[in-house]
């Protein structure tokens, strides 16, 4: 069964309503070994991975690198215009050869490249299995027979006068 | 060149298969009327919807070359023109079911505040109907399609006996409700066409929250699932797919005689003849078709002796205000999917006090709660690094999001025209859309922002800074109206009280273009009710030989 077929089957399985069951997860390649960038060259991809890891670092949960955010960024750039690709690559150049603390200092200056890098990184990270499941504990977009909504007494009993507002 | 397919004259030709065309075809075929339906697209396969693809699954599929159903029409295939500096965001779905494949499902009854708006404030023309005329059809539509809602009933939002239960609110919605109510702004359960119980053979909503991708269990109303198959079952419906209608044809007495369309694949021209034509191609395309249907008798487009067709465009302006509620910080993931959009609704309240503008707005609250991803939150947190990551996690369940929808006044200069010098791939003139918002909208928008901000602040939320002048581009609400409006006076309107053209007795327009004004409410329930009512009338007129 090839990968596309596997994805199709997962799509079919997801149609079976099972109370409380989490949807089957599609495995995302984690090793990056077989991965070939579409837009970036190897050193640009490695630099992108390092910078993305500075935006979302590993803490008690994995960071951007383990979520393969650099692969996501390369893919998104491949779907976009040559102008955006070139802009990103030239933005990267300023970080080449810098050590980690120099890179952090440069990111702190902000600017158009920082905004682009941050935007792509948070998109790639929080859309990934790592970002959605491991980091934020997402359990939705599934089949449940009852939607519980808010069940917290401290919310249901709250009144606006309690608030600083 | 006349390219008549055959001498066959169809009883009724229905153009479009969404809420309006689908309902007309359903109702007419149930009554034994033979219908030919022309639709510009094909069927979207429900089993192939990406309803349950979470973002990383969807991304994987895309990276492997798969594509979700192509619901939205590519603007390069069928362009439209806008004047410099007047953007218009037109979203079209060409295919069986039309926009009901992906619609927001919010199903609000209009009231006599809406139908009587022009009499009340003197702006525009009166509707030729009142709530009492349409109420029995709201009852029928709600029972037929299945709508969940509460037991509230007000001058703004008339109640119904036919609602299914609404699921309970998310945490953030509890705070929004209490905050708004403490400010004297009533909050009611949402009314949405999600079936929360099994209904007419369709399973109940399973609360995945991703209605916008199309529902693969048909647990919310979609014409393609809930109307068209039942019309086909009668044996009275023939569907011609990928038929891009260009013009309504006219005979020498000024009656509609048929329809000219182009095959979307071959580009070949075709013509079909009919006794009655029902146009339900959605407001913009229906208007384009009417304006392009020129003849010696109707040099400005069929039924347009009044020069009202294309004018008076209305819709709603939409703004968005969001905040993060410290009481919910760090509370962890809470499943907030539910029935997709908000579980509460804030109906119009502004008419209870004096305002410096006309008409009103209601407030929706989709996205409140834990999002599907943390992207939105991460964009709202400045900086980078471990602090950013921690802040996103803390705020992820704490988002409150308000979306006021305000009525745009009908003005004759907000209009659709056709440009004879610019044509589409079939050689048919393109539509030109010229819409801008005026002073009334600016004043109302201020009140919309102030109210949303006040509700969030009263709840104790940290409001995300916003631009008070910002507003989504015209068209963004996807609720286009009034370019072929109903009215009593044939000089000021195109349609009578039964969606029949004043000037063409066998031509009916049943989509959102028929609305005399927009109101602040989402329109689909009213489109379904008007189309049911109009098609009852058509069937009766045909039975008695009047048409």
PDB file of N, CA and C in Angstrom, chain A residues 3-4 15 23-24 26 54-55 57 59 61-62 71-72 75 107 114 118-119 122-123 125-129 132 135-145 147-150 152 155-158 160 163 165, chain B residues 52-57 59-60 62-64 66 168-169 171 174-175 178 182 206-208 210 216 327-328 333-335 337-338 343 372-373 375 378-379 381 383-386 389 392-393 396 457-459:
ATOM      1  N   UNK A   3       1.743   5.411   0.013  1.00  0.00           N
ATOM      2  CA  UNK A   3       1.378   6.429   0.975  1.00  0.00           C
ATOM      3  C   UNK A   3       0.020   7.077   0.660  1.00  0.00           C
ATOM      4  N   UNK A   4      -0.187   7.360  -0.628  1.00  0.00           N
ATOM      5  CA  UNK A   4      -1.433   8.016  -0.992  1.00  0.00           C
ATOM      6  C   UNK A   4      -2.619   7.103  -0.687  1.00  0.00           C
ATOM      7  N   UNK A  15     -14.547   7.970   8.822  1.00  0.00           N
ATOM      8  CA  UNK A  15     -15.998   8.108   8.699  1.00  0.00           C
ATOM      9  C   UNK A  15     -16.742   7.238   9.707  1.00  0.00           C
ATOM     10  N   UNK A  23      -9.170  10.436  16.153  1.00  0.00           N
ATOM     11  CA  UNK A  23      -8.997  10.097  14.746  1.00  0.00           C
ATOM     12  C   UNK A  23      -7.632   9.479  14.522  1.00  0.00           C
ATOM     13  N   UNK A  24      -7.531   8.553  13.584  1.00  0.00           N
ATOM     14  CA  UNK A  24      -6.235   7.951  13.301  1.00  0.00           C
ATOM     15  C   UNK A  24      -5.286   9.032  12.790  1.00  0.00           C
ATOM     16  N   UNK A  26      -2.052  10.441  10.796  1.00  0.00           N
ATOM     17  CA  UNK A  26      -1.173  10.124   9.677  1.00  0.00           C
ATOM     18  C   UNK A  26       0.265  10.354  10.134  1.00  0.00           C
ATOM     19  N   UNK A  54      14.809  28.753  16.922  1.00  0.00           N
ATOM     20  CA  UNK A  54      14.914  29.922  17.804  1.00  0.00           C
ATOM     21  C   UNK A  54      13.542  30.561  18.022  1.00  0.00           C
ATOM     22  N   UNK A  55      12.689  30.508  17.012  1.00  0.00           N
ATOM     23  CA  UNK A  55      11.330  31.066  17.154  1.00  0.00           C
ATOM     24  C   UNK A  55      10.515  30.187  18.100  1.00  0.00           C
ATOM     25  N   UNK A  57      11.463  27.073  20.308  1.00  0.00           N
ATOM     26  CA  UNK A  57      12.512  26.139  20.742  1.00  0.00           C
ATOM     27  C   UNK A  57      11.949  24.899  21.451  1.00  0.00           C
ATOM     28  N   UNK A  59      11.393  22.792  24.543  1.00  0.00           N
ATOM     29  CA  UNK A  59      11.351  23.042  25.993  1.00  0.00           C
ATOM     30  C   UNK A  59      11.035  21.689  26.622  1.00  0.00           C
ATOM     31  N   UNK A  61       8.554  20.244  25.663  1.00  0.00           N
ATOM     32  CA  UNK A  61       7.975  19.619  24.468  1.00  0.00           C
ATOM     33  C   UNK A  61       8.901  19.942  23.293  1.00  0.00           C
ATOM     34  N   UNK A  62       8.776  19.165  22.200  1.00  0.00           N
ATOM     35  CA  UNK A  62       9.660  19.408  21.051  1.00  0.00           C
ATOM     36  C   UNK A  62       9.445  20.790  20.445  1.00  0.00           C
ATOM     37  N   UNK A  71      10.872  21.940   6.694  1.00  0.00           N
ATOM     38  CA  UNK A  71      10.290  21.256   5.526  1.00  0.00           C
ATOM     39  C   UNK A  71       8.973  21.932   5.121  1.00  0.00           C
ATOM     40  N   UNK A  72       8.215  22.296   6.141  1.00  0.00           N
ATOM     41  CA  UNK A  72       6.955  22.993   5.872  1.00  0.00           C
ATOM     42  C   UNK A  72       7.230  24.323   5.157  1.00  0.00           C
ATOM     43  N   UNK A  75       8.206  23.818   1.606  1.00  0.00           N
ATOM     44  CA  UNK A  75       7.028  23.440   0.802  1.00  0.00           C
ATOM     45  C   UNK A  75       6.137  24.651   0.519  1.00  0.00           C
ATOM     46  N   UNK A 107      17.446  38.645  15.200  1.00  0.00           N
ATOM     47  CA  UNK A 107      15.992  38.418  15.194  1.00  0.00           C
ATOM     48  C   UNK A 107      15.291  39.472  16.042  1.00  0.00           C
ATOM     49  N   UNK A 114      12.030  38.899   9.694  1.00  0.00           N
ATOM     50  CA  UNK A 114      11.599  38.306  10.962  1.00  0.00           C
ATOM     51  C   UNK A 114      10.104  37.979  10.919  1.00  0.00           C
ATOM     52  N   UNK A 118       8.774  34.287  11.302  1.00  0.00           N
ATOM     53  CA  UNK A 118       7.908  33.960  12.437  1.00  0.00           C
ATOM     54  C   UNK A 118       6.557  33.428  11.941  1.00  0.00           C
ATOM     55  N   UNK A 119       6.031  34.114  10.939  1.00  0.00           N
ATOM     56  CA  UNK A 119       4.732  33.723  10.414  1.00  0.00           C
ATOM     57  C   UNK A 119       4.766  32.291   9.882  1.00  0.00           C
ATOM     58  N   UNK A 122       5.353  29.701  12.926  1.00  0.00           N
ATOM     59  CA  UNK A 122       4.212  29.372  13.795  1.00  0.00           C
ATOM     60  C   UNK A 122       3.138  28.621  13.016  1.00  0.00           C
ATOM     61  N   UNK A 123       3.024  28.947  11.739  1.00  0.00           N
ATOM     62  CA  UNK A 123       2.091  28.193  10.899  1.00  0.00           C
ATOM     63  C   UNK A 123       2.540  26.727  10.841  1.00  0.00           C
ATOM     64  N   UNK A 125       4.633  25.078  12.734  1.00  0.00           N
ATOM     65  CA  UNK A 125       4.708  24.382  14.025  1.00  0.00           C
ATOM     66  C   UNK A 125       3.317  24.045  14.551  1.00  0.00           C
ATOM     67  N   UNK A 126       2.446  25.047  14.582  1.00  0.00           N
ATOM     68  CA  UNK A 126       1.143  24.801  15.217  1.00  0.00           C
ATOM     69  C   UNK A 126       0.185  24.016  14.330  1.00  0.00           C
ATOM     70  N   UNK A 127       0.522  23.846  13.054  1.00  0.00           N
ATOM     71  CA  UNK A 127      -0.259  22.950  12.195  1.00  0.00           C
ATOM     72  C   UNK A 127       0.287  21.521  12.235  1.00  0.00           C
ATOM     73  N   UNK A 128       1.504  21.345  12.790  1.00  0.00           N
ATOM     74  CA  UNK A 128       2.129  20.018  12.768  1.00  0.00           C
ATOM     75  C   UNK A 128       1.521  19.139  13.856  1.00  0.00           C
ATOM     76  N   UNK A 129       1.773  17.855  13.717  1.00  0.00           N
ATOM     77  CA  UNK A 129       1.309  16.912  14.740  1.00  0.00           C
ATOM     78  C   UNK A 129       1.940  17.247  16.091  1.00  0.00           C
ATOM     79  N   UNK A 132       0.236  20.562  17.334  1.00  0.00           N
ATOM     80  CA  UNK A 132      -1.182  20.413  17.664  1.00  0.00           C
ATOM     81  C   UNK A 132      -1.395  19.451  18.822  1.00  0.00           C
ATOM     82  N   UNK A 135       2.102  19.645  21.886  1.00  0.00           N
ATOM     83  CA  UNK A 135       2.222  20.929  22.558  1.00  0.00           C
ATOM     84  C   UNK A 135       0.887  21.407  23.132  1.00  0.00           C
ATOM     85  N   UNK A 136      -0.163  21.388  22.306  1.00  0.00           N
ATOM     86  CA  UNK A 136      -1.433  21.995  22.739  1.00  0.00           C
ATOM     87  C   UNK A 136      -2.517  20.981  23.111  1.00  0.00           C
ATOM     88  N   UNK A 137      -2.260  19.708  22.895  1.00  0.00           N
ATOM     89  CA  UNK A 137      -3.201  18.686  23.361  1.00  0.00           C
ATOM     90  C   UNK A 137      -4.512  18.624  22.592  1.00  0.00           C
ATOM     91  N   UNK A 138      -4.480  19.032  21.331  1.00  0.00           N
ATOM     92  CA  UNK A 138      -5.706  19.039  20.523  1.00  0.00           C
ATOM     93  C   UNK A 138      -6.320  17.643  20.427  1.00  0.00           C
ATOM     94  N   UNK A 139      -7.632  17.567  20.622  1.00  0.00           N
ATOM     95  CA  UNK A 139      -8.327  16.274  20.515  1.00  0.00           C
ATOM     96  C   UNK A 139      -9.598  16.388  19.688  1.00  0.00           C
ATOM     97  N   UNK A 140      -9.697  17.441  18.907  1.00  0.00           N
ATOM     98  CA  UNK A 140     -10.976  17.686  18.239  1.00  0.00           C
ATOM     99  C   UNK A 140     -11.047  17.180  16.815  1.00  0.00           C
ATOM    100  N   UNK A 141     -11.971  17.781  16.037  1.00  0.00           N
ATOM    101  CA  UNK A 141     -12.282  17.408  14.666  1.00  0.00           C
ATOM    102  C   UNK A 141     -12.511  15.896  14.558  1.00  0.00           C
ATOM    103  N   UNK A 142     -13.329  15.396  15.466  1.00  0.00           N
ATOM    104  CA  UNK A 142     -13.552  13.962  15.514  1.00  0.00           C
ATOM    105  C   UNK A 142     -15.054  13.709  15.625  1.00  0.00           C
ATOM    106  N   UNK A 143     -15.435  12.528  16.012  1.00  0.00           N
ATOM    107  CA  UNK A 143     -16.845  12.184  16.158  1.00  0.00           C
ATOM    108  C   UNK A 143     -17.183  12.040  17.640  1.00  0.00           C
ATOM    109  N   UNK A 144     -18.090  12.838  18.121  1.00  0.00           N
ATOM    110  CA  UNK A 144     -18.604  12.632  19.474  1.00  0.00           C
ATOM    111  C   UNK A 144     -20.123  12.660  19.399  1.00  0.00           C
ATOM    112  N   UNK A 145     -20.772  11.899  20.260  1.00  0.00           N
ATOM    113  CA  UNK A 145     -22.238  11.867  20.206  1.00  0.00           C
ATOM    114  C   UNK A 145     -22.841  12.993  21.037  1.00  0.00           C
ATOM    115  N   UNK A 147     -21.832  16.889  22.767  1.00  0.00           N
ATOM    116  CA  UNK A 147     -20.861  17.966  22.964  1.00  0.00           C
ATOM    117  C   UNK A 147     -21.085  18.544  24.355  1.00  0.00           C
ATOM    118  N   UNK A 148     -20.070  18.466  25.195  1.00  0.00           N
ATOM    119  CA  UNK A 148     -20.248  18.848  26.599  1.00  0.00           C
ATOM    120  C   UNK A 148     -20.281  20.348  26.810  1.00  0.00           C
ATOM    121  N   UNK A 149     -19.493  21.087  26.051  1.00  0.00           N
ATOM    122  CA  UNK A 149     -19.395  22.519  26.304  1.00  0.00           C
ATOM    123  C   UNK A 149     -18.730  22.775  27.647  1.00  0.00           C
ATOM    124  N   UNK A 150     -19.002  23.954  28.196  1.00  0.00           N
ATOM    125  CA  UNK A 150     -18.375  24.335  29.462  1.00  0.00           C
ATOM    126  C   UNK A 150     -18.993  23.562  30.620  1.00  0.00           C
ATOM    127  N   UNK A 152     -17.428  23.859  33.795  1.00  0.00           N
ATOM    128  CA  UNK A 152     -16.689  24.343  34.968  1.00  0.00           C
ATOM    129  C   UNK A 152     -17.571  25.241  35.830  1.00  0.00           C
ATOM    130  N   UNK A 155     -16.742  28.894  35.963  1.00  0.00           N
ATOM    131  CA  UNK A 155     -17.162  29.708  34.816  1.00  0.00           C
ATOM    132  C   UNK A 155     -18.671  29.921  34.853  1.00  0.00           C
ATOM    133  N   UNK A 156     -19.385  28.834  35.100  1.00  0.00           N
ATOM    134  CA  UNK A 156     -20.848  28.908  35.042  1.00  0.00           C
ATOM    135  C   UNK A 156     -21.397  29.797  36.158  1.00  0.00           C
ATOM    136  N   UNK A 157     -20.660  29.891  37.281  1.00  0.00           N
ATOM    137  CA  UNK A 157     -21.129  30.707  38.405  1.00  0.00           C
ATOM    138  C   UNK A 157     -20.521  32.108  38.426  1.00  0.00           C
ATOM    139  N   UNK A 158     -19.675  32.396  37.467  1.00  0.00           N
ATOM    140  CA  UNK A 158     -19.012  33.709  37.417  1.00  0.00           C
ATOM    141  C   UNK A 158     -20.022  34.813  37.121  1.00  0.00           C
ATOM    142  N   UNK A 160     -20.082  39.151  36.077  1.00  0.00           N
ATOM    143  CA  UNK A 160     -19.180  40.204  35.613  1.00  0.00           C
ATOM    144  C   UNK A 160     -18.648  41.097  36.734  1.00  0.00           C
ATOM    145  N   UNK A 163     -15.234  40.561  37.980  1.00  0.00           N
ATOM    146  CA  UNK A 163     -14.079  40.789  37.114  1.00  0.00           C
ATOM    147  C   UNK A 163     -13.563  42.207  37.274  1.00  0.00           C
ATOM    148  N   UNK A 165     -13.106  44.096  34.949  1.00  0.00           N
ATOM    149  CA  UNK A 165     -13.847  44.930  34.007  1.00  0.00           C
ATOM    150  C   UNK A 165     -15.001  45.587  34.715  1.00  0.00           C
TER     151      UNK A 165
ATOM    152  N   UNK B  52     -12.807  15.783   8.017  1.00  0.00           N
ATOM    153  CA  UNK B  52     -12.094  15.391   9.247  1.00  0.00           C
ATOM    154  C   UNK B  52     -10.583  15.426   9.124  1.00  0.00           C
ATOM    155  N   UNK B  53     -10.089  16.036   8.067  1.00  0.00           N
ATOM    156  CA  UNK B  53      -8.634  16.161   7.931  1.00  0.00           C
ATOM    157  C   UNK B  53      -8.158  17.261   8.867  1.00  0.00           C
ATOM    158  N   UNK B  54      -7.392  16.918   9.899  1.00  0.00           N
ATOM    159  CA  UNK B  54      -6.800  17.955  10.747  1.00  0.00           C
ATOM    160  C   UNK B  54      -5.681  18.606   9.936  1.00  0.00           C
ATOM    161  N   UNK B  55      -5.243  19.798  10.323  1.00  0.00           N
ATOM    162  CA  UNK B  55      -4.304  20.535   9.465  1.00  0.00           C
ATOM    163  C   UNK B  55      -3.085  19.739   9.005  1.00  0.00           C
ATOM    164  N   UNK B  56      -2.457  18.954   9.903  1.00  0.00           N
ATOM    165  CA  UNK B  56      -1.244  18.271   9.434  1.00  0.00           C
ATOM    166  C   UNK B  56      -1.576  17.130   8.473  1.00  0.00           C
ATOM    167  N   UNK B  57      -2.766  16.557   8.622  1.00  0.00           N
ATOM    168  CA  UNK B  57      -3.193  15.551   7.637  1.00  0.00           C
ATOM    169  C   UNK B  57      -3.475  16.212   6.293  1.00  0.00           C
ATOM    170  N   UNK B  59      -2.225  18.978   5.195  1.00  0.00           N
ATOM    171  CA  UNK B  59      -0.948  19.387   4.591  1.00  0.00           C
ATOM    172  C   UNK B  59      -0.246  18.202   3.939  1.00  0.00           C
ATOM    173  N   UNK B  60      -0.273  17.058   4.612  1.00  0.00           N
ATOM    174  CA  UNK B  60       0.351  15.863   4.037  1.00  0.00           C
ATOM    175  C   UNK B  60      -0.307  15.486   2.710  1.00  0.00           C
ATOM    176  N   UNK B  62      -1.930  17.453   0.698  1.00  0.00           N
ATOM    177  CA  UNK B  62      -1.582  18.458  -0.314  1.00  0.00           C
ATOM    178  C   UNK B  62      -0.168  18.229  -0.834  1.00  0.00           C
ATOM    179  N   UNK B  63       0.736  17.879   0.086  1.00  0.00           N
ATOM    180  CA  UNK B  63       2.127  17.665  -0.331  1.00  0.00           C
ATOM    181  C   UNK B  63       2.260  16.444  -1.218  1.00  0.00           C
ATOM    182  N   UNK B  64       1.278  15.561  -1.140  1.00  0.00           N
ATOM    183  CA  UNK B  64       1.291  14.397  -2.025  1.00  0.00           C
ATOM    184  C   UNK B  64       0.404  14.600  -3.243  1.00  0.00           C
ATOM    185  N   UNK B  66      -2.719  15.639  -3.520  1.00  0.00           N
ATOM    186  CA  UNK B  66      -4.177  15.553  -3.451  1.00  0.00           C
ATOM    187  C   UNK B  66      -4.757  16.942  -3.287  1.00  0.00           C
ATOM    188  N   UNK B 168     -24.523  22.877  24.406  1.00  0.00           N
ATOM    189  CA  UNK B 168     -24.172  23.935  25.369  1.00  0.00           C
ATOM    190  C   UNK B 168     -22.999  24.784  24.901  1.00  0.00           C
ATOM    191  N   UNK B 169     -22.835  25.956  25.523  1.00  0.00           N
ATOM    192  CA  UNK B 169     -21.775  26.884  25.097  1.00  0.00           C
ATOM    193  C   UNK B 169     -20.386  26.422  25.515  1.00  0.00           C
ATOM    194  N   UNK B 171     -16.619  27.467  27.072  1.00  0.00           N
ATOM    195  CA  UNK B 171     -16.299  28.290  28.255  1.00  0.00           C
ATOM    196  C   UNK B 171     -16.356  29.785  27.916  1.00  0.00           C
ATOM    197  N   UNK B 174     -19.730  31.379  27.671  1.00  0.00           N
ATOM    198  CA  UNK B 174     -20.395  31.617  28.962  1.00  0.00           C
ATOM    199  C   UNK B 174     -20.062  33.026  29.446  1.00  0.00           C
ATOM    200  N   UNK B 175     -18.776  33.389  29.325  1.00  0.00           N
ATOM    201  CA  UNK B 175     -18.344  34.719  29.764  1.00  0.00           C
ATOM    202  C   UNK B 175     -18.940  35.814  28.879  1.00  0.00           C
ATOM    203  N   UNK B 178     -22.652  36.369  29.818  1.00  0.00           N
ATOM    204  CA  UNK B 178     -22.877  37.076  31.084  1.00  0.00           C
ATOM    205  C   UNK B 178     -22.451  38.531  30.984  1.00  0.00           C
ATOM    206  N   UNK B 182     -25.024  41.701  31.294  1.00  0.00           N
ATOM    207  CA  UNK B 182     -24.835  42.705  32.346  1.00  0.00           C
ATOM    208  C   UNK B 182     -24.830  44.119  31.760  1.00  0.00           C
ATOM    209  N   UNK B 206     -22.121  15.301  14.507  1.00  0.00           N
ATOM    210  CA  UNK B 206     -21.175  14.613  15.388  1.00  0.00           C
ATOM    211  C   UNK B 206     -20.153  15.591  15.975  1.00  0.00           C
ATOM    212  N   UNK B 207     -20.418  16.873  15.858  1.00  0.00           N
ATOM    213  CA  UNK B 207     -19.648  17.911  16.557  1.00  0.00           C
ATOM    214  C   UNK B 207     -18.151  17.862  16.245  1.00  0.00           C
ATOM    215  N   UNK B 208     -17.830  17.801  14.972  1.00  0.00           N
ATOM    216  CA  UNK B 208     -16.408  17.893  14.595  1.00  0.00           C
ATOM    217  C   UNK B 208     -16.026  19.341  14.337  1.00  0.00           C
ATOM    218  N   UNK B 210     -16.032  21.233  11.767  1.00  0.00           N
ATOM    219  CA  UNK B 210     -15.389  21.672  10.519  1.00  0.00           C
ATOM    220  C   UNK B 210     -16.397  21.789   9.373  1.00  0.00           C
ATOM    221  N   UNK B 216     -19.379  15.640   5.568  1.00  0.00           N
ATOM    222  CA  UNK B 216     -19.390  14.340   4.886  1.00  0.00           C
ATOM    223  C   UNK B 216     -20.481  13.401   5.394  1.00  0.00           C
ATOM    224  N   UNK B 327      -9.136  34.633  32.953  1.00  0.00           N
ATOM    225  CA  UNK B 327      -9.766  33.551  33.732  1.00  0.00           C
ATOM    226  C   UNK B 327      -9.581  32.185  33.067  1.00  0.00           C
ATOM    227  N   UNK B 328      -9.322  32.196  31.758  1.00  0.00           N
ATOM    228  CA  UNK B 328      -9.174  30.921  31.044  1.00  0.00           C
ATOM    229  C   UNK B 328      -7.715  30.602  30.716  1.00  0.00           C
ATOM    230  N   UNK B 333      -6.438  22.425  26.862  1.00  0.00           N
ATOM    231  CA  UNK B 333      -7.308  22.252  25.698  1.00  0.00           C
ATOM    232  C   UNK B 333      -8.734  21.932  26.115  1.00  0.00           C
ATOM    233  N   UNK B 334      -9.685  22.661  25.538  1.00  0.00           N
ATOM    234  CA  UNK B 334     -11.103  22.357  25.734  1.00  0.00           C
ATOM    235  C   UNK B 334     -11.687  22.123  24.349  1.00  0.00           C
ATOM    236  N   UNK B 335     -12.297  20.989  24.132  1.00  0.00           N
ATOM    237  CA  UNK B 335     -12.894  20.763  22.812  1.00  0.00           C
ATOM    238  C   UNK B 335     -13.955  21.828  22.556  1.00  0.00           C
ATOM    239  N   UNK B 337     -15.186  22.465  19.333  1.00  0.00           N
ATOM    240  CA  UNK B 337     -15.684  22.281  17.962  1.00  0.00           C
ATOM    241  C   UNK B 337     -17.197  22.506  17.859  1.00  0.00           C
ATOM    242  N   UNK B 338     -17.956  21.735  18.623  1.00  0.00           N
ATOM    243  CA  UNK B 338     -19.407  21.903  18.631  1.00  0.00           C
ATOM    244  C   UNK B 338     -19.998  21.905  17.236  1.00  0.00           C
ATOM    245  N   UNK B 343     -22.278  29.108  19.539  1.00  0.00           N
ATOM    246  CA  UNK B 343     -23.487  28.466  20.077  1.00  0.00           C
ATOM    247  C   UNK B 343     -24.460  29.506  20.625  1.00  0.00           C
ATOM    248  N   UNK B 372      -8.479  25.217  16.439  1.00  0.00           N
ATOM    249  CA  UNK B 372      -7.974  23.962  15.904  1.00  0.00           C
ATOM    250  C   UNK B 372      -6.450  23.959  16.033  1.00  0.00           C
ATOM    251  N   UNK B 373      -5.827  25.069  15.670  1.00  0.00           N
ATOM    252  CA  UNK B 373      -4.380  25.188  15.844  1.00  0.00           C
ATOM    253  C   UNK B 373      -4.104  26.396  16.738  1.00  0.00           C
ATOM    254  N   UNK B 375      -2.202  28.824  15.702  1.00  0.00           N
ATOM    255  CA  UNK B 375      -1.658  29.856  14.805  1.00  0.00           C
ATOM    256  C   UNK B 375      -2.141  31.258  15.144  1.00  0.00           C
ATOM    257  N   UNK B 378      -0.640  32.611  18.248  1.00  0.00           N
ATOM    258  CA  UNK B 378       0.791  32.897  18.084  1.00  0.00           C
ATOM    259  C   UNK B 378       1.014  34.205  17.328  1.00  0.00           C
ATOM    260  N   UNK B 379       0.135  34.515  16.386  1.00  0.00           N
ATOM    261  CA  UNK B 379       0.237  35.794  15.676  1.00  0.00           C
ATOM    262  C   UNK B 379      -0.034  36.968  16.612  1.00  0.00           C
ATOM    263  N   UNK B 381       0.797  37.119  19.812  1.00  0.00           N
ATOM    264  CA  UNK B 381       1.819  37.261  20.858  1.00  0.00           C
ATOM    265  C   UNK B 381       3.100  37.776  20.213  1.00  0.00           C
ATOM    266  N   UNK B 383       7.182  38.808  19.781  1.00  0.00           N
ATOM    267  CA  UNK B 383       8.442  38.189  20.161  1.00  0.00           C
ATOM    268  C   UNK B 383       8.582  36.760  19.672  1.00  0.00           C
ATOM    269  N   UNK B 384       9.563  36.061  20.242  1.00  0.00           N
ATOM    270  CA  UNK B 384       9.849  34.688  19.822  1.00  0.00           C
ATOM    271  C   UNK B 384      10.522  33.955  20.969  1.00  0.00           C
ATOM    272  N   UNK B 385      10.728  32.667  20.775  1.00  0.00           N
ATOM    273  CA  UNK B 385      11.443  31.879  21.764  1.00  0.00           C
ATOM    274  C   UNK B 385      10.521  31.192  22.756  1.00  0.00           C
ATOM    275  N   UNK B 386      11.120  30.748  23.860  1.00  0.00           N
ATOM    276  CA  UNK B 386      10.378  29.968  24.858  1.00  0.00           C
ATOM    277  C   UNK B 386       9.213  30.770  25.443  1.00  0.00           C
ATOM    278  N   UNK B 389       6.316  30.559  23.032  1.00  0.00           N
ATOM    279  CA  UNK B 389       5.730  29.212  23.077  1.00  0.00           C
ATOM    280  C   UNK B 389       4.856  29.038  24.321  1.00  0.00           C
ATOM    281  N   UNK B 392       1.602  31.138  24.058  1.00  0.00           N
ATOM    282  CA  UNK B 392       0.608  30.536  23.159  1.00  0.00           C
ATOM    283  C   UNK B 392      -0.152  29.431  23.890  1.00  0.00           C
ATOM    284  N   UNK B 393       0.607  28.620  24.604  1.00  0.00           N
ATOM    285  CA  UNK B 393      -0.035  27.507  25.327  1.00  0.00           C
ATOM    286  C   UNK B 393      -1.000  28.040  26.388  1.00  0.00           C
ATOM    287  N   UNK B 396      -4.097  29.665  24.567  1.00  0.00           N
ATOM    288  CA  UNK B 396      -4.788  28.842  23.562  1.00  0.00           C
ATOM    289  C   UNK B 396      -6.267  28.602  23.892  1.00  0.00           C
ATOM    290  N   UNK B 457     -14.320  43.697  27.225  1.00  0.00           N
ATOM    291  CA  UNK B 457     -13.710  44.337  28.400  1.00  0.00           C
ATOM    292  C   UNK B 457     -14.497  44.036  29.673  1.00  0.00           C
ATOM    293  N   UNK B 458     -15.802  44.063  29.558  1.00  0.00           N
ATOM    294  CA  UNK B 458     -16.633  43.783  30.729  1.00  0.00           C
ATOM    295  C   UNK B 458     -16.408  42.354  31.227  1.00  0.00           C
ATOM    296  N   UNK B 459     -16.091  41.468  30.284  1.00  0.00           N
ATOM    297  CA  UNK B 459     -15.781  40.089  30.676  1.00  0.00           C
ATOM    298  C   UNK B 459     -14.408  39.998  31.327  1.00  0.00           C
TER     299      UNK B 459
END
